[in-house]
Coordinates of C-alpha atoms and ligand atoms in Angstrom, one line a residue:
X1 CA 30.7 0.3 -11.0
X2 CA 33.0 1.0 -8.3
X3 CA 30.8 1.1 -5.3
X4 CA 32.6 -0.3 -2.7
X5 CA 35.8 2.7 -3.0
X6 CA 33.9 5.2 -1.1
X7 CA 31.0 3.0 0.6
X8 CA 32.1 3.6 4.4
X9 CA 31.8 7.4 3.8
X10 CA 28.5 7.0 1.8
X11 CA 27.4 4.8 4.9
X12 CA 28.2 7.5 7.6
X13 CA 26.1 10.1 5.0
X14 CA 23.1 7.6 5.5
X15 CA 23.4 7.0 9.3
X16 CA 23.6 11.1 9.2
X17 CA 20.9 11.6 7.4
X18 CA 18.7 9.0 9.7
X19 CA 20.1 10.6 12.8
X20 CA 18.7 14.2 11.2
X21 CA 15.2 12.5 10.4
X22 CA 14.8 10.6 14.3
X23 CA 15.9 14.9 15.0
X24 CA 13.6 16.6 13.3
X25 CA 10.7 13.7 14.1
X26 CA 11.4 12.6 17.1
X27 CA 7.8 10.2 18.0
X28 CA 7.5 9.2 14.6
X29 CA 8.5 5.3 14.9
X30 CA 7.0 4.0 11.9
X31 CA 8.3 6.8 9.8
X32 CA 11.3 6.0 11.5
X33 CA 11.3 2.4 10.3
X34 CA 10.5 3.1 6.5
X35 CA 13.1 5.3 6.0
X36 CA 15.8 3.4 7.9
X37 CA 14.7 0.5 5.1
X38 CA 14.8 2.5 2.5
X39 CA 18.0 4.4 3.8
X40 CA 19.8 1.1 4.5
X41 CA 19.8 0.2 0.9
X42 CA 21.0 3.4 -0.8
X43 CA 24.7 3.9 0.8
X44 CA 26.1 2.1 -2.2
X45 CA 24.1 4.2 -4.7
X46 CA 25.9 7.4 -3.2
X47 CA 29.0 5.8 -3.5
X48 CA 28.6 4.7 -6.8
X49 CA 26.9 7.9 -7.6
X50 CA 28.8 11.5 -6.1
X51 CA 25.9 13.6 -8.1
X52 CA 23.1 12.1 -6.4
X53 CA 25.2 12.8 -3.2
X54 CA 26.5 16.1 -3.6
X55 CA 23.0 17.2 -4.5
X56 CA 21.9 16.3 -1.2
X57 CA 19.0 14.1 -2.7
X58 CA 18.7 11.5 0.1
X59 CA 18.5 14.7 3.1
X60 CA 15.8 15.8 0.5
X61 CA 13.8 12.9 -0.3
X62 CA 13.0 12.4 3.6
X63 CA 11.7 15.4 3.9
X64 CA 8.0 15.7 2.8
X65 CA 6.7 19.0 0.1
X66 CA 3.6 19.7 2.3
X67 CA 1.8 18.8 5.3
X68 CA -1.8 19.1 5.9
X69 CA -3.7 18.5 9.1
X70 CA -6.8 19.6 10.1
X71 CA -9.8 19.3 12.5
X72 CA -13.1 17.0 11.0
X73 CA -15.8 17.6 12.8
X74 CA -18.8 15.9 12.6
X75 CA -22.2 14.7 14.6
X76 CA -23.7 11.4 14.7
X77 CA -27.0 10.1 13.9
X78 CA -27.7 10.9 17.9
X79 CA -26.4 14.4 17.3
X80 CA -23.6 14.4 19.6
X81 CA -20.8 16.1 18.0
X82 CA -17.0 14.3 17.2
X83 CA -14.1 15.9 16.5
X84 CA -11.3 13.9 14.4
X85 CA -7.8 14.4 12.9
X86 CA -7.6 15.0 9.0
X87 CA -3.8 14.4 7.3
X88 CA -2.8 15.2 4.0
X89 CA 1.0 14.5 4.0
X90 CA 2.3 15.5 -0.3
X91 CA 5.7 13.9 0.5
X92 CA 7.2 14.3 -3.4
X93 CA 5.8 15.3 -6.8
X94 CA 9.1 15.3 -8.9
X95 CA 7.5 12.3 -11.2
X96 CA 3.7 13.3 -11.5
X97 CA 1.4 14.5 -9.3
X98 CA 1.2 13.6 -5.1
X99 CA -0.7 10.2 -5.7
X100 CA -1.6 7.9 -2.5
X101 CA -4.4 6.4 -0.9
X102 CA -6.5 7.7 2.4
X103 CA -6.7 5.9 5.5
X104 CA -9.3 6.0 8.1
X105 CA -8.4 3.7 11.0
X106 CA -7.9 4.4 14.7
X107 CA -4.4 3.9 14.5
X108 CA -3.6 6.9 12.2
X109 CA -1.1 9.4 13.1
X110 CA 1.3 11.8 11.7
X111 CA 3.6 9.1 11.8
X112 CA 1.7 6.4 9.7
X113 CA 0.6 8.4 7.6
X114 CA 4.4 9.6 7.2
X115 CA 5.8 6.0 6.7
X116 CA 3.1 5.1 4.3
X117 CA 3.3 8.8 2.2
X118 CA 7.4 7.6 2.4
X119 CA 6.7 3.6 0.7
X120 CA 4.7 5.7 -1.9
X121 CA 7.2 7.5 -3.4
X122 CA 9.3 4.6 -4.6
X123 CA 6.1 2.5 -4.9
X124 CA 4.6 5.1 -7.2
X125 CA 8.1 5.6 -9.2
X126 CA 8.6 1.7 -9.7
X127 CA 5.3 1.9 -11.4
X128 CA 6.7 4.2 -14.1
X129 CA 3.5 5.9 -14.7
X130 CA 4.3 9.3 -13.9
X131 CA 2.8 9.9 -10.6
X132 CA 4.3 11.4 -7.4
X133 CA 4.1 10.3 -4.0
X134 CA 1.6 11.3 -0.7
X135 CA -0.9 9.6 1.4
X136 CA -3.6 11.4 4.0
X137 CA -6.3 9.8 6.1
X138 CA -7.9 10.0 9.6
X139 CA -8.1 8.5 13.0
X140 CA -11.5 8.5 12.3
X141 CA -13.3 4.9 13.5
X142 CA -16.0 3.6 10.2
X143 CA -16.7 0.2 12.2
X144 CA -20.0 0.8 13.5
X145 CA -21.1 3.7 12.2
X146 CA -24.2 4.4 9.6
X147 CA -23.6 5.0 5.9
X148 CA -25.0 8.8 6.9
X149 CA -22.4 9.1 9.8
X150 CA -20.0 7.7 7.4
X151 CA -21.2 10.2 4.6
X152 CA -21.1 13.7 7.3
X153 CA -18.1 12.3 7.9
X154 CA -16.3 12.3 4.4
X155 CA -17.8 15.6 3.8
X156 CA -16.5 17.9 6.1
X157 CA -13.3 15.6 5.5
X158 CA -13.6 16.8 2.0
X159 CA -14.6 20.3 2.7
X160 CA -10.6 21.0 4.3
X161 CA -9.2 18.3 1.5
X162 CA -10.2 20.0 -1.1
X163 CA -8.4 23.0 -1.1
X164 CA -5.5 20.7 -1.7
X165 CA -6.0 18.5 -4.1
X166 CA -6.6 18.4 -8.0
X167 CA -6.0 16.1 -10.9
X168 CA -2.8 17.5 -11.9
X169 CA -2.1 18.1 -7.8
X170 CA -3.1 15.6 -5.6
X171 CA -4.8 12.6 -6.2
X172 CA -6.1 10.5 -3.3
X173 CA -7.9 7.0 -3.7
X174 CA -8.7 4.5 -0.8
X175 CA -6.4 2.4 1.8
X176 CA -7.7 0.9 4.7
X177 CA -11.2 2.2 6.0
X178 CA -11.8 3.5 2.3
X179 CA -13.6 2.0 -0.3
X180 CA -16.4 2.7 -3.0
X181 CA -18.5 4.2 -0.4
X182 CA -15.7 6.4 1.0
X183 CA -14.8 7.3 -2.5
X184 CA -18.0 8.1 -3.5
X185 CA -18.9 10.6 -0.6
X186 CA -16.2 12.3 -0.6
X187 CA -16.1 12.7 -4.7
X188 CA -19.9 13.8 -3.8
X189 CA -18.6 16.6 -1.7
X190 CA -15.7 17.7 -4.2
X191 CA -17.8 18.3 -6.9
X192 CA -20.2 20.1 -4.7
X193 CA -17.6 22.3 -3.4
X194 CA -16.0 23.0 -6.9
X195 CA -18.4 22.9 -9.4
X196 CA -16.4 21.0 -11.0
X197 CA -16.5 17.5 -13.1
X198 CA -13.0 16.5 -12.5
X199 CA -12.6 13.1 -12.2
X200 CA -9.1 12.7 -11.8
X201 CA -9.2 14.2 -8.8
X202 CA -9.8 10.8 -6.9
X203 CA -9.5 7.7 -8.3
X204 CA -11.3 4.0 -7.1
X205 CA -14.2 5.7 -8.4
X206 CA -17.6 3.8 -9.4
X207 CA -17.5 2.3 -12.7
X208 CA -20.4 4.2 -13.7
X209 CA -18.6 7.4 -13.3
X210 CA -15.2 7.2 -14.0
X211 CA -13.8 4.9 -12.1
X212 CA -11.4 1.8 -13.7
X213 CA -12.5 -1.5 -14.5
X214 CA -10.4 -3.6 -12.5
X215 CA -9.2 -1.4 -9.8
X216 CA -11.1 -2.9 -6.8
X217 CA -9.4 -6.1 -7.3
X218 CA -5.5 -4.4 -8.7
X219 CA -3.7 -4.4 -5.5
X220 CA -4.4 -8.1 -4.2
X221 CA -4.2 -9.3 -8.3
X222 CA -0.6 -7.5 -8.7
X223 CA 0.6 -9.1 -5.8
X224 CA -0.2 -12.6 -6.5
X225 CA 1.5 -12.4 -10.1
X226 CA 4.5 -10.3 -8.4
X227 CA 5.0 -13.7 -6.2
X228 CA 4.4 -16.0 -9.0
X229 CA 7.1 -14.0 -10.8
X230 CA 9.3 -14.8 -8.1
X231 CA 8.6 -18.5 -7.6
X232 CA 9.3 -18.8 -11.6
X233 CA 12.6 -17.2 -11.5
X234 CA 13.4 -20.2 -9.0
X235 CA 12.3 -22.6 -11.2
X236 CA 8.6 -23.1 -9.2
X237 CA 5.3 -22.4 -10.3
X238 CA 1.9 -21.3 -8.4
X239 CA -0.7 -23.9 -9.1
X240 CA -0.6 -26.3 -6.6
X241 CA 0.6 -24.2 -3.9
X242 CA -0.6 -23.9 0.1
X243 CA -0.8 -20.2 0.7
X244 CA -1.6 -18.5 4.0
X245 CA -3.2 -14.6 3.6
X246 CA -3.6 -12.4 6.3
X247 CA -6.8 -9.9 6.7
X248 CA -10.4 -10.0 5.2
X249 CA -10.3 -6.6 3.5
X250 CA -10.1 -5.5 -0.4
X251 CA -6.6 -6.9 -0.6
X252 CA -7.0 -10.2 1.0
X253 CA -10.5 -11.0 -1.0
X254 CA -8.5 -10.1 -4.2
X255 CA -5.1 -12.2 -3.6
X256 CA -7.7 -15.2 -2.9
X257 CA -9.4 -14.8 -5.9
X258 CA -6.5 -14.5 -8.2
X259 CA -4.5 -17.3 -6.2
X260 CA -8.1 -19.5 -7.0
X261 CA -7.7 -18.5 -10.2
X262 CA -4.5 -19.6 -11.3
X263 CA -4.9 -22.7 -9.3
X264 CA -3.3 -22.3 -6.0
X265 CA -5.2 -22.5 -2.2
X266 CA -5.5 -20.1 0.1
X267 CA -6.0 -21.3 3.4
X268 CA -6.5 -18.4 5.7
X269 CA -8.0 -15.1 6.5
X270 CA -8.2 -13.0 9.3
X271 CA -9.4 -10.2 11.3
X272 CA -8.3 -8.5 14.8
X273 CA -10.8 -10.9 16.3
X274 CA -8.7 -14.0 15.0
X275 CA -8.7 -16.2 11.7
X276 CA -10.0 -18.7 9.7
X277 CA -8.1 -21.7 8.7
X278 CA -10.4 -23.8 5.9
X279 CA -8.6 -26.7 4.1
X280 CA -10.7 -26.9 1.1
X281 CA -9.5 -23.2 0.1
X282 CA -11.6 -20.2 1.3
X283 CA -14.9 -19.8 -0.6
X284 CA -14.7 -16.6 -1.9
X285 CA -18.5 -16.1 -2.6
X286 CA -19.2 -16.6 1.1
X287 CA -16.5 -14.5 2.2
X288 CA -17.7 -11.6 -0.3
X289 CA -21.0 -11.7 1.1
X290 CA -19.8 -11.6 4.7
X291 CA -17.1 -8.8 4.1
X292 CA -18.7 -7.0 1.5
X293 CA -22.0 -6.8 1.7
X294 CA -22.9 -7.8 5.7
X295 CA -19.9 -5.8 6.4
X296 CA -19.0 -8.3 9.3
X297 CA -16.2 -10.4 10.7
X298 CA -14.2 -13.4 9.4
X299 CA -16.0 -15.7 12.5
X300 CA -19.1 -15.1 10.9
X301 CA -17.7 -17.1 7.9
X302 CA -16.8 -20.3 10.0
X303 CA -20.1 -20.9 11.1
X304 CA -21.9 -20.6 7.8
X305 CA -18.9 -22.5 5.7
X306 CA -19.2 -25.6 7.9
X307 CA -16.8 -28.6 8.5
X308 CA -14.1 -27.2 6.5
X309 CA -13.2 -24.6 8.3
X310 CA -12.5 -23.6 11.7
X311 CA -12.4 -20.1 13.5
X312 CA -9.2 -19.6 16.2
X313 CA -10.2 -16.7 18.0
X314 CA -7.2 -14.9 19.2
X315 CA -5.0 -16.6 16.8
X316 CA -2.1 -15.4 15.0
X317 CA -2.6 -16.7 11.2
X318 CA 0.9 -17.4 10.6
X319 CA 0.9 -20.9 12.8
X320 CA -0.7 -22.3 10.1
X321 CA 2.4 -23.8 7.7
X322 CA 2.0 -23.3 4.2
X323 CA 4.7 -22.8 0.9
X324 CA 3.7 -19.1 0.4
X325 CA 2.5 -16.2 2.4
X326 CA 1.1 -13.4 1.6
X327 CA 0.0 -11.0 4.6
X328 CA -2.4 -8.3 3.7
X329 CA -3.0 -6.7 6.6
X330 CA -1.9 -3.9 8.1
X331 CA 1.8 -2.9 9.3
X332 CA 4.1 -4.7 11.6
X333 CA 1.2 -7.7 11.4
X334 CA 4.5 -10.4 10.8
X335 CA 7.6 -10.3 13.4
X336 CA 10.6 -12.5 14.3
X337 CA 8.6 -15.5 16.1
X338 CA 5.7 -15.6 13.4
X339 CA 8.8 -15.4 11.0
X340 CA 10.5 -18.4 12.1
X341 CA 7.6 -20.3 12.5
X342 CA 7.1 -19.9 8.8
X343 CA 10.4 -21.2 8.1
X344 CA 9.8 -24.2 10.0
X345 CA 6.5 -25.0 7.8
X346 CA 8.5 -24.7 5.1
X347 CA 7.5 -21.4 3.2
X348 CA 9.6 -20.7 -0.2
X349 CA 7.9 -17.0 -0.9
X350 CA 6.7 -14.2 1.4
X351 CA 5.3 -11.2 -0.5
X352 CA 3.9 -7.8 1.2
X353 CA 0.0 -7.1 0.0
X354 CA -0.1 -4.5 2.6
X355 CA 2.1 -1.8 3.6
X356 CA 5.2 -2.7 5.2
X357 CA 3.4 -5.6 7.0
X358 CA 6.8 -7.7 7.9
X359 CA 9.0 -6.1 10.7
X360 CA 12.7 -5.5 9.5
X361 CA 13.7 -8.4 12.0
X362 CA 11.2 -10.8 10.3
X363 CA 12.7 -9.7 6.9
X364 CA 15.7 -10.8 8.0
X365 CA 15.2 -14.1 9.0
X366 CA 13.4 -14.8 5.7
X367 CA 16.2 -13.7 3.4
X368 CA 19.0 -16.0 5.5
X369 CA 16.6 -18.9 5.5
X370 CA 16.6 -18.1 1.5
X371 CA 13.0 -17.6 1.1
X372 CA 12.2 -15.4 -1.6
X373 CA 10.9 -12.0 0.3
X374 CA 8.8 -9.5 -2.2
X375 CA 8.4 -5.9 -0.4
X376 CA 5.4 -4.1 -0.7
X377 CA 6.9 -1.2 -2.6
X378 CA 7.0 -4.1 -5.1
X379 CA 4.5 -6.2 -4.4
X380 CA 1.5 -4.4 -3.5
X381 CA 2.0 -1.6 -6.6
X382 CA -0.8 -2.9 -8.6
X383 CA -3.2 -0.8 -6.6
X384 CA -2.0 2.3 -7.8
X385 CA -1.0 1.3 -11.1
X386 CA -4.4 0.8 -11.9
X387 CA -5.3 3.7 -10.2
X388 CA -2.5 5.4 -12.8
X389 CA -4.7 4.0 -15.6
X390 CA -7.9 5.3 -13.9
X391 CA -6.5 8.9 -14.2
X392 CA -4.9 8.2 -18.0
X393 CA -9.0 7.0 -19.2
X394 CA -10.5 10.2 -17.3
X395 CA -8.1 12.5 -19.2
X396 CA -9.1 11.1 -22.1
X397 CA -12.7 10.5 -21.3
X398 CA -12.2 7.1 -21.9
X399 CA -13.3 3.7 -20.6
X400 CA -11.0 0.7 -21.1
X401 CA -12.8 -3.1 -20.9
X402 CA -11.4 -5.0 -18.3
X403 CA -9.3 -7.6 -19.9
X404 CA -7.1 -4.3 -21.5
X405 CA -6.9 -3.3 -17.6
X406 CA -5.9 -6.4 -16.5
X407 CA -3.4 -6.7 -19.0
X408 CA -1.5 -3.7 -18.7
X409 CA -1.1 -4.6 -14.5
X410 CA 0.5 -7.9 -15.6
X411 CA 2.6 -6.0 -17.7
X412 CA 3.8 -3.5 -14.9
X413 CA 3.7 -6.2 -12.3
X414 CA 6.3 -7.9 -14.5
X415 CA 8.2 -4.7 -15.3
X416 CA 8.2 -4.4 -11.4
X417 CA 9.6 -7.7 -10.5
X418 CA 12.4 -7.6 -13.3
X419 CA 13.6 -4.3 -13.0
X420 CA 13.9 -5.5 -8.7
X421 CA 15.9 -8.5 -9.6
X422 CA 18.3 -6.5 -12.2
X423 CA 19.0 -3.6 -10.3
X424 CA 19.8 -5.9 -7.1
X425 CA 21.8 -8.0 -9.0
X426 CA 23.5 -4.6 -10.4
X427 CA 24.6 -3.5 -7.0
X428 CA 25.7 -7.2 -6.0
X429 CA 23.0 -8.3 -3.9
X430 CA 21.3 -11.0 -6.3
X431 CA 17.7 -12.1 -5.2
X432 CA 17.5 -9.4 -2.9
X433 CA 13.9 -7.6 -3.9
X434 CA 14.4 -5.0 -0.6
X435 CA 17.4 -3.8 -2.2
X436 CA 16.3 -3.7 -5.6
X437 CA 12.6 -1.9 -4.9
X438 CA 14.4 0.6 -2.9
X439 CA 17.5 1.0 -5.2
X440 CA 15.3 1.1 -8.5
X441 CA 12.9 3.6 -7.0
X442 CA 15.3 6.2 -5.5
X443 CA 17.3 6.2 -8.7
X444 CA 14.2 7.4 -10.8
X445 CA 12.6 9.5 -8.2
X446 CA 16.4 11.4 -7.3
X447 CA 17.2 11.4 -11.1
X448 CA 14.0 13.3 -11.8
X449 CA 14.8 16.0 -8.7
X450 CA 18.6 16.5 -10.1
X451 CA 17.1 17.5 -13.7
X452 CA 14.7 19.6 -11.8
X453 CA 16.9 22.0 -9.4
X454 CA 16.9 22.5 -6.3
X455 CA 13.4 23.0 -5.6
Ligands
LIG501 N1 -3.6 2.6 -0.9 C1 -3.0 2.0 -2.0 C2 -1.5 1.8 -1.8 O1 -1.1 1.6 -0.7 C3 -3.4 2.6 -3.3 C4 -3.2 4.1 -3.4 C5 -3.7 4.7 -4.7 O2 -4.4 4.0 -5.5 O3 -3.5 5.9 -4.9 O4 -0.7 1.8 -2.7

């Protein structure tokens, strides 16, 4: 390969096609930051590659299909009336249909929705399941509100969504502030709508009707084996290991089972109120019952787990030093300081169970310090791989037992983590997984839009 000939002109491409998307989007700051990632690594593809260049599939790749946004509005149990934001962003379909969870947070924007629609693209196309890329969601609040507010809500949500979805369209499933319940309402309003059975159309489903065995716990699951994968390649293993995760939500409860499971401790969890630190490991039945069922906070948990644990309110989880880290948050949750401070504990692996959760500056200092650093693209695709295999048993009408489900996402998580470390290696950045998740994913997404035309 000769891809350092015509790298400096490949570079000025990339810092012209960044330029173009700050241009175009000009408030959108954590778009902004996934595709300067993303773009960062791809200067030596072009100039290894002049077709992918000269079909201008980089310009094209930031640049979503479709847009959706819409008004929600809904009334509370009081009857006051609330109007929200609905987004729908179908960023690229060139691999299978627009496939991406729903968020409904406070926080939502154009812009986060944007950067997370962006990650799913080359998340999706890493899985090599034949699915395309999008994400939607709202700045719609859940905390606090009644299952019926919560159900109005999701179905005048669904009653603009629908118009744009399908199974061989557009495929949502949950993220953040969408779970079974969520699902389940706005499948509800779907069918209702359509008058149709379709269950592809959403996946995270019940397991009653058509949802995956498996699923619920995929995400947190894929990225404990995607980090195990990278402590073996270093000659490490998991059991035995400290581990610090971040958040109290799906992902978190999921990484601390599987991390119980194959005999490692997690330490922490968290919430915007603070976390808990417990040096006998988190007791996941506990913390199931308070997350899952009570629906409350991670404080709750230190005063019912006793002398094991304490509560730091206002605390930042990553103080607490540990060999591996796993935040499962939300974006941006890791920076420089928190970073460093990890380094200092002593931390061998760092792997992304939420979106984009490390800040490009905290990145850094991980991959000088030589800590093993798994992105999200990577590391958190377990979610919608099984969500892949949700769609593949509604199209057949099919139901797979668990241990088949469970064994086909350690057979993509390792897929994942190989074809990372090879294709980094390829373009002469060995152990870099940024590089390689970013690199491996363009390549099949761009491939697939050169066959197809310019469309
Ligand atoms: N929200 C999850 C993610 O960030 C899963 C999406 C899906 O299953 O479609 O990948």
């Amino acid at each position: 390969m000769s891809a350092t000939a015509s790298a400096a002109p490949a570079r000025d491409r990339i810092d012209a096609v960044y330029a173009e998307v700050v241009r175009r989007s000009p408030a959108e700051q954590e778009f902004h930051q996934a595709a300067r990632e993303v773009l960062d690594s791809l200067a030596p593809v072009l100039a290894a590659r002049p077709e992918l260049a000269e079909a201008a599939l980089v310009e094209r790749v930031c640049e979503p299909e479709r847009q959706v946004l819409f008004r929600v509005p809904w009334q509370d149990d009081a009857g006051r009336t609330h109007v929200n934001r609905g987004f729908r962003v179908e960023f690229n379909s060139a691999l299978g249909p627009y496939k991406g969870g729903l968020r409904f947070h406070p926080s939502v924007s154009l812009s986060v929705v944007k950067f997370l629609g962006f990650e799913q693209i080359f998340k999706n196309a890493l899985t090599g399941l034949g699915i395309g890329g999008g994400k939607g969601g709202s700045d719609f609040d859940p905390h606090g509100r009644s299952d019926a507010e919560v159900m109005r809500f999701c179905q005048s949500f669904m009653t603009e969504l629908y118009r744009h979805i399908g199974e061989s369209t557009d495929v949502p499933a949950g993220d953040i502030g969408v779970g079974g319940r969520e699902i389940g309402y706005l499948f509800g309003q779907y069918r209702r709508i359509t008058n149709r059975w379709e269950a592809g159309v959403l996946t995270g489903k019940g397991l009653s009707w058509g949802g995956s065995a498996g699923r619920t716990e995929a995400t947190g699951y894929g990225n404990v084996l995607f980090a195990a994968e990278m402590l073996r390649v270093r000659g490490e293993d998991l059991p035995g290991q400290q581990v610090v995760v971040s958040g109290s939500g799906n992902v978190a409860l999921y990484t601390v089972e599987k991390l119980h499971e194959l005999g490692a401790r997690a330490l922490t969890v968290s919430d915007s109120g603070g976390y808990v630190v417990d040096d006998k490991g988190i007791d996941l039945d506990l913390l199931k019952q308070i997350k899952e069922v009570e629906r409350g906070r991670v404080k709750d948990y230190a005063e019912r787990r006793g002398t094991s644990a304490t509560y730091v309110a206002g605390g930042n989880v990553w103080e607490v030093p540990a060999d591996v880290a796993l935040p499962s948050a939300t974006q941006n949750e890791l920076d420089i300081a928190d970073a460093l401070a990890l380094v200092r504990g002593g931390v061998k692996a760092v792997s992304e169970g939420a979106n984009m959760p490390v800040t490009p500056s905290a990145v850094k200092v991980f991959q000088d310090a030589g800590v093993a650093f798994g992105p999200g693209k990577a590391a958190n695709a377990g979610g919608v791989a099984v969500s892949a295999l949700e769609m593949r048993q509604n199209s057949g009408r099919d139901s797979w037992p668990r241990e088949r489900v469970e064994s086909e996402l350690a057979a993509v998580m390792r897929d994942i983590h190989e074809v990372c470390r090879n294709t980094a290696e390829r373009y002469g950045a060995p152990g870099d997984y940024v590089m390689g998740a970013n690199i491996a994913g363009f390549e099949r997404v761009a491939e697939a839009m050169l066959a197809q035309g310019v469309v």
